[in-house]
mmCIF file of C-alpha atoms and ligand atoms in Angstrom:
data_model
loop_
_atom_site.group_PDB
_atom_site.id
_atom_site.type_symbol
_atom_site.label_atom_id
_atom_site.label_comp_id
_atom_site.label_asym_id
_atom_site.label_seq_id
_atom_site.Cartn_x
_atom_site.Cartn_y
_atom_site.Cartn_z
ATOM 1 C CA MET V 243 -85.148 163.581 32.946
ATOM 2 C CA LYS V 244 -82.926 162.575 35.804
ATOM 3 C CA VAL V 245 -83.402 160.629 39.021
ATOM 4 C CA ILE V 246 -80.786 160.525 41.746
ATOM 5 C CA GLY V 247 -80.615 157.734 44.300
ATOM 6 C CA ILE V 248 -79.106 158.674 47.659
ATOM 7 C CA CYS V 249 -77.776 155.794 49.742
ATOM 8 C CA GLY V 250 -77.331 156.305 53.488
ATOM 9 C CA SER V 251 -75.470 153.110 54.328
ATOM 10 C CA PRO V 252 -71.916 153.338 55.634
ATOM 11 C CA ARG V 253 -71.147 149.918 54.108
ATOM 12 C CA GLU V 254 -69.685 149.291 50.672
ATOM 13 C CA ARG V 255 -71.984 147.458 48.215
ATOM 14 C CA SER V 256 -74.586 147.339 50.980
ATOM 15 C CA ASN V 257 -78.108 145.948 50.893
ATOM 16 C CA THR V 258 -79.512 149.467 50.639
ATOM 17 C CA GLU V 259 -77.165 150.323 47.790
ATOM 18 C CA PHE V 260 -78.345 147.158 46.015
ATOM 19 C CA PHE V 261 -82.005 148.250 46.169
ATOM 20 C CA VAL V 262 -81.336 151.894 45.271
ATOM 21 C CA ASN V 263 -79.218 150.736 42.314
ATOM 22 C CA LEU V 264 -81.894 148.284 41.281
ATOM 23 C CA ALA V 265 -84.428 151.132 41.096
ATOM 24 C CA LEU V 266 -81.985 153.297 39.125
ATOM 25 C CA LYS V 267 -81.295 150.478 36.641
ATOM 26 C CA GLU V 268 -85.042 150.018 36.108
ATOM 27 C CA LEU V 269 -85.442 153.785 35.529
ATOM 28 C CA GLN V 270 -82.634 153.659 32.950
ATOM 29 C CA LYS V 271 -84.641 151.064 31.000
ATOM 30 C CA HIS V 272 -87.299 153.790 30.661
ATOM 31 C CA GLY V 273 -84.802 156.271 29.187
ATOM 32 C CA ILE V 274 -84.255 158.200 32.422
ATOM 33 C CA ASP V 275 -80.755 159.369 33.427
ATOM 34 C CA THR V 276 -79.688 158.310 36.885
ATOM 35 C CA GLU V 277 -76.941 158.874 39.427
ATOM 36 C CA LEU V 278 -76.163 157.004 42.619
ATOM 37 C CA ILE V 279 -74.931 159.201 45.454
ATOM 38 C CA THR V 280 -73.521 157.391 48.438
ATOM 39 C CA LEU V 281 -73.127 159.288 51.691
ATOM 40 C CA ARG V 282 -70.553 156.785 52.986
ATOM 41 C CA ASP V 283 -67.580 158.859 51.841
ATOM 42 C CA LYS V 284 -69.143 162.310 52.363
ATOM 43 C CA VAL V 285 -68.824 164.713 55.260
ATOM 44 C CA ILE V 286 -72.187 166.239 56.132
ATOM 45 C CA HIS V 287 -72.374 167.857 59.547
ATOM 46 C CA PRO V 288 -75.663 168.123 61.443
ATOM 47 C CA CYS V 289 -77.827 171.240 61.110
ATOM 48 C CA THR V 290 -76.833 173.746 63.804
ATOM 49 C CA GLY V 291 -80.220 175.470 63.793
ATOM 50 C CA CYS V 292 -78.543 178.839 63.139
ATOM 51 C CA TYR V 293 -81.313 179.946 60.718
ATOM 52 C CA HIS V 294 -78.616 181.538 58.531
ATOM 53 C CA CYS V 295 -80.316 180.035 55.452
ATOM 54 C CA VAL V 296 -83.539 181.993 56.084
ATOM 55 C CA LYS V 297 -81.851 185.217 54.981
ATOM 56 C CA ALA V 298 -78.649 184.102 53.247
ATOM 57 C CA LYS V 299 -80.382 181.447 51.082
ATOM 58 C CA GLU V 300 -77.402 179.167 51.657
ATOM 59 C CA CYS V 301 -76.217 176.894 54.448
ATOM 60 C CA SER V 302 -73.628 178.348 56.822
ATOM 61 C CA ILE V 303 -71.796 175.005 57.108
ATOM 62 C CA LYS V 304 -69.406 174.314 54.261
ATOM 63 C CA ASP V 305 -68.917 170.617 53.593
ATOM 64 C CA ASP V 306 -70.093 167.997 51.069
ATOM 65 C CA PHE V 307 -73.727 169.067 51.541
ATOM 66 C CA GLN V 308 -73.636 171.829 48.896
ATOM 67 C CA ASP V 309 -72.743 169.483 46.016
ATOM 68 C CA ILE V 310 -75.418 166.979 46.954
ATOM 69 C CA PHE V 311 -78.028 169.679 47.514
ATOM 70 C CA ASN V 312 -77.304 171.071 44.021
ATOM 71 C CA LYS V 313 -77.807 167.606 42.566
ATOM 72 C CA MET V 314 -81.108 167.361 44.471
ATOM 73 C CA LEU V 315 -82.184 170.697 42.961
ATOM 74 C CA GLU V 316 -81.311 169.581 39.422
ATOM 75 C CA ALA V 317 -83.006 166.167 39.660
ATOM 76 C CA ASP V 318 -86.588 165.486 38.586
ATOM 77 C CA GLY V 319 -86.810 162.569 40.998
ATOM 78 C CA ILE V 320 -85.096 161.637 44.252
ATOM 79 C CA LEU V 321 -84.877 158.212 45.868
ATOM 80 C CA VAL V 322 -83.648 158.138 49.455
ATOM 81 C CA GLY V 323 -82.446 154.735 50.653
ATOM 82 C CA SER V 324 -81.550 154.040 54.253
ATOM 83 C CA PRO V 325 -80.708 151.018 56.367
ATOM 84 C CA VAL V 326 -82.859 150.773 59.483
ATOM 85 C CA TYR V 327 -80.754 151.605 62.547
ATOM 86 C CA HIS V 328 -82.642 151.271 65.822
ATOM 87 C CA SER V 329 -85.943 151.704 64.002
ATOM 88 C CA ALA V 330 -84.828 154.911 62.272
ATOM 89 C CA PRO V 331 -82.948 156.065 59.163
ATOM 90 C CA THR V 332 -79.173 156.370 59.607
ATOM 91 C CA ALA V 333 -77.524 159.571 60.850
ATOM 92 C CA TYR V 334 -76.066 160.081 57.349
ATOM 93 C CA ILE V 335 -79.572 160.446 55.929
ATOM 94 C CA LYS V 336 -80.916 162.452 58.849
ATOM 95 C CA THR V 337 -78.221 165.139 58.625
ATOM 96 C CA LEU V 338 -78.654 165.486 54.865
ATOM 97 C CA LEU V 339 -82.448 165.691 54.991
ATOM 98 C CA ASP V 340 -82.533 168.148 57.908
ATOM 99 C CA ARG V 341 -80.340 170.590 56.045
ATOM 100 C CA ALA V 342 -81.863 169.989 52.586
ATOM 101 C CA GLY V 343 -85.436 170.337 53.856
ATOM 102 C CA PHE V 344 -84.755 173.561 55.743
ATOM 103 C CA LEU V 345 -82.629 175.238 53.065
ATOM 104 C CA GLY V 346 -85.043 174.020 50.392
ATOM 105 C CA ARG V 347 -87.808 175.955 52.115
ATOM 106 C CA TRP V 348 -85.914 179.192 52.689
ATOM 107 C CA ILE V 349 -84.266 179.570 49.303
ATOM 108 C CA VAL V 350 -87.783 180.128 47.947
ATOM 109 C CA ASN V 351 -89.630 181.743 50.894
ATOM 110 C CA GLU V 352 -89.230 184.612 53.337
ATOM 111 C CA MET V 353 -89.996 184.136 57.024
ATOM 112 C CA LYS V 354 -92.269 187.187 56.795
ATOM 113 C CA GLY V 355 -93.948 188.197 53.540
ATOM 114 C CA VAL V 356 -95.219 191.649 52.527
ATOM 115 C CA TYR V 357 -98.128 191.468 54.994
ATOM 116 C CA GLY V 358 -95.901 190.333 57.851
ATOM 117 C CA ASN V 359 -97.163 186.774 57.601
ATOM 118 C CA TYR V 360 -95.562 183.656 56.265
ATOM 119 C CA GLU V 361 -96.531 183.270 52.611
ATOM 120 C CA TRP V 362 -95.945 179.858 51.106
ATOM 121 C CA LYS V 363 -94.356 180.051 47.648
ATOM 122 C CA GLY V 364 -93.518 176.399 47.179
ATOM 123 C CA ASN V 365 -90.054 175.083 47.901
ATOM 124 C CA ALA V 366 -86.979 173.773 46.128
ATOM 125 C CA PHE V 367 -88.572 170.344 45.707
ATOM 126 C CA SER V 368 -92.062 171.365 44.586
ATOM 127 C CA GLY V 369 -93.218 169.194 41.713
ATOM 128 C CA LYS V 370 -90.404 166.655 42.017
ATOM 129 C CA VAL V 371 -91.193 162.987 42.473
ATOM 130 C CA GLY V 372 -89.644 161.063 45.336
ATOM 131 C CA ALA V 373 -89.726 157.919 47.385
ATOM 132 C CA PRO V 374 -88.031 156.350 50.378
ATOM 133 C CA ILE V 375 -86.520 152.863 50.459
ATOM 134 C CA THR V 376 -85.597 151.278 53.772
ATOM 135 C CA VAL V 377 -83.777 148.027 54.466
ATOM 136 C CA ALA V 378 -83.943 146.202 57.792
ATOM 137 C CA ARG V 379 -82.811 142.844 59.057
ATOM 138 C CA ARG V 380 -85.922 142.262 61.144
ATOM 139 C CA ALA V 381 -87.793 145.132 62.860
ATOM 140 C CA GLY V 382 -88.379 148.868 62.875
ATOM 141 C CA GLN V 383 -89.076 149.120 59.151
ATOM 142 C CA ASN V 384 -92.316 151.099 59.616
ATOM 143 C CA PHE V 385 -90.796 153.780 61.848
ATOM 144 C CA ALA V 386 -87.842 154.406 59.550
ATOM 145 C CA PHE V 387 -90.000 154.311 56.425
ATOM 146 C CA ALA V 388 -92.589 156.648 57.959
ATOM 147 C CA GLU V 389 -89.895 159.104 59.051
ATOM 148 C CA LEU V 390 -88.651 159.363 55.483
ATOM 149 C CA LEU V 391 -92.205 159.575 54.130
ATOM 150 C CA LEU V 392 -92.854 162.504 56.480
ATOM 151 C CA TRP V 393 -89.841 164.278 55.011
ATOM 152 C CA PHE V 394 -91.064 163.731 51.448
ATOM 153 C CA THR V 395 -94.662 164.693 52.141
ATOM 154 C CA GLY V 396 -93.671 167.799 54.122
ATOM 155 C CA ASN V 397 -91.341 168.985 51.392
ATOM 156 C CA ASP V 398 -93.870 169.157 48.559
ATOM 157 C CA PHE V 399 -92.844 165.981 46.718
ATOM 158 C CA ILE V 400 -95.177 163.851 44.662
ATOM 159 C CA VAL V 401 -94.559 160.578 46.478
ATOM 160 C CA ILE V 402 -94.379 157.304 44.574
ATOM 161 C CA GLY V 403 -95.443 153.932 45.929
ATOM 162 C CA SER V 404 -95.317 150.337 44.829
ATOM 163 C CA HIS V 405 -97.528 147.262 45.301
ATOM 164 C CA TYR V 406 -96.136 147.018 48.833
ATOM 165 C CA TRP V 407 -94.129 149.463 50.973
ATOM 166 C CA ASN V 408 -90.722 150.189 49.417
ATOM 167 C CA VAL V 409 -88.740 148.076 51.839
ATOM 168 C CA GLY V 410 -86.088 145.416 51.536
ATOM 169 C CA VAL V 411 -85.151 142.698 53.986
ATOM 170 C CA ALA V 412 -81.559 141.767 54.782
ATOM 171 C CA GLY V 413 -80.360 138.436 56.124
ATOM 172 C CA SER V 414 -79.428 137.530 59.676
ATOM 173 C CA GLY V 415 -76.253 138.796 61.313
ATOM 174 C CA GLY V 416 -76.217 141.948 59.158
ATOM 175 C CA LYS V 417 -75.481 139.905 56.029
ATOM 176 C CA VAL V 418 -75.183 141.631 52.659
ATOM 177 C CA ASP V 419 -77.539 139.410 50.718
ATOM 178 C CA ALA V 420 -80.237 141.670 49.308
ATOM 179 C CA GLU V 421 -80.347 139.632 46.090
ATOM 180 C CA ALA V 422 -82.002 136.842 48.131
ATOM 181 C CA ASP V 423 -85.014 139.088 48.825
ATOM 182 C CA THR V 424 -86.934 138.263 45.670
ATOM 183 C CA GLU V 425 -90.128 139.886 46.936
ATOM 184 C CA GLY V 426 -88.227 143.080 47.750
ATOM 185 C CA ILE V 427 -86.690 143.089 44.272
ATOM 186 C CA GLY V 428 -90.158 142.988 42.692
ATOM 187 C CA ILE V 429 -91.390 145.795 44.958
ATOM 188 C CA ILE V 430 -88.474 148.094 44.172
ATOM 189 C CA GLU V 431 -88.606 147.390 40.431
ATOM 190 C CA HIS V 432 -92.284 148.284 40.431
ATOM 191 C CA LEU V 433 -91.567 151.439 42.433
ATOM 192 C CA ALA V 434 -89.160 152.498 39.683
ATOM 193 C CA GLN V 435 -91.722 151.679 36.990
ATOM 194 C CA ASN V 436 -94.289 153.848 38.784
ATOM 195 C CA MET V 437 -91.749 156.654 39.090
ATOM 196 C CA ALA V 438 -90.951 156.480 35.374
ATOM 197 C CA PHE V 439 -94.677 156.489 34.558
ATOM 198 C CA VAL V 440 -95.390 159.561 36.712
ATOM 199 C CA LEU V 441 -92.317 161.449 35.466
ATOM 200 C CA LYS V 442 -93.266 160.866 31.843
ATOM 201 C CA ARG V 443 -96.862 161.942 32.458
ATOM 202 C CA LEU V 444 -95.741 165.079 34.301
ATOM 203 C CA LYS V 445 -93.312 166.054 31.556
ATOM 204 C CA ASN V 446 -95.760 165.428 28.704
ATOM 205 C CA CYS V 447 -98.716 167.278 30.131
ATOM 206 C CA GLY V 448 -97.185 170.773 30.316
ATOM 207 C CA GLU V 449 -97.627 173.296 33.084
ATOM 208 C CA VAL V 450 -100.724 173.335 35.315
HETATM 209 C C1 FMN H 279 -76.297 150.302 64.430
HETATM 210 C C2 FMN H 279 -77.229 149.333 63.762
HETATM 211 C C3 FMN H 279 -78.570 149.325 64.150
HETATM 212 C C4 FMN H 279 -79.460 148.443 63.533
HETATM 213 N N1 FMN H 279 -80.772 148.471 63.884
HETATM 214 C C5 FMN H 279 -81.643 147.618 63.290
HETATM 215 C C6 FMN H 279 -83.032 147.654 63.614
HETATM 216 O O1 FMN H 279 -83.520 148.476 64.402
HETATM 217 N N2 FMN H 279 -83.834 146.758 62.991
HETATM 218 C C7 FMN H 279 -83.373 145.849 62.090
HETATM 219 O O2 FMN H 279 -84.137 145.063 61.569
HETATM 220 N N3 FMN H 279 -82.073 145.810 61.738
HETATM 221 C C8 FMN H 279 -81.204 146.690 62.316
HETATM 222 N N4 FMN H 279 -79.881 146.663 61.943
HETATM 223 C C9 FMN H 279 -79.476 145.786 60.831
HETATM 224 C C10 FMN H 279 -79.448 146.540 59.478
HETATM 225 O O3 FMN H 279 -80.663 147.199 59.225
HETATM 226 C C11 FMN H 279 -79.191 145.577 58.352
HETATM 227 O O4 FMN H 279 -77.928 144.957 58.551
HETATM 228 C C12 FMN H 279 -79.205 146.245 56.992
HETATM 229 O O5 FMN H 279 -78.925 145.284 56.029
HETATM 230 C C13 FMN H 279 -78.173 147.309 56.889
HETATM 231 O O6 FMN H 279 -78.267 147.893 55.599
HETATM 232 P P1 FMN H 279 -76.977 148.007 54.674
HETATM 233 O O7 FMN H 279 -76.549 146.622 54.297
HETATM 234 O O8 FMN H 279 -77.471 148.788 53.500
HETATM 235 O O9 FMN H 279 -75.924 148.740 55.446
HETATM 236 C C14 FMN H 279 -78.986 147.542 62.532
HETATM 237 C C15 FMN H 279 -77.627 147.558 62.174
HETATM 238 C C16 FMN H 279 -76.761 148.439 62.774
HETATM 239 C C17 FMN H 279 -75.307 148.444 62.333
#
């Protein structure tokens, strides 16, 4: 079993990276393989809305997206961590999720099925577990978190929660001091424990 953690902060060793890594380390304790993917050093252009993927089953833009998308396909679980920028996830995350969500739908489905209607056949993420993590200094947490939740719930994920929303709080002045957020640490560790629990149950119970 493998879980990837995608970090959408442009900063090195950022608060978001701290929380995503924390979740991955907790998952490792449960025997789950993990990989951190940071978008900081990747080039992912925005979706051009060309609809090429509907027929071609691949994205028309060639950049770092393909590698990350393949890792998303291979993973059993996906964590998406984003700093809160103006009450929203960062552009790094937005561009990745736009393209992954759209391609993920069309590599499995046709726009028109045999009866001329759209026939839902699942998508690339069906049956995977996933969760968002957002980190803000002060405000806008709910908007950013909800935006990511909408992506997960609209893309057929089994979404994992914790004993509070999966959010971390950073210090004033944009400080990198996530380790001071002891409540956030507990929330994210428990999120990872829940993810490990669900993954193990899903894998042990066979097909439905
Ligand atoms: C462009 C920009 C916009 C931001 N907008 C918000 C915001 O809306 N609400 C907030 O609480 N913090 C905001 N912040 C602060 C960051 O969320 C905070 O510094 C967070 O720790 C960044 O995560 P990182 O350390 O993983 O990069 C913003 C920071 C930047 C650079």
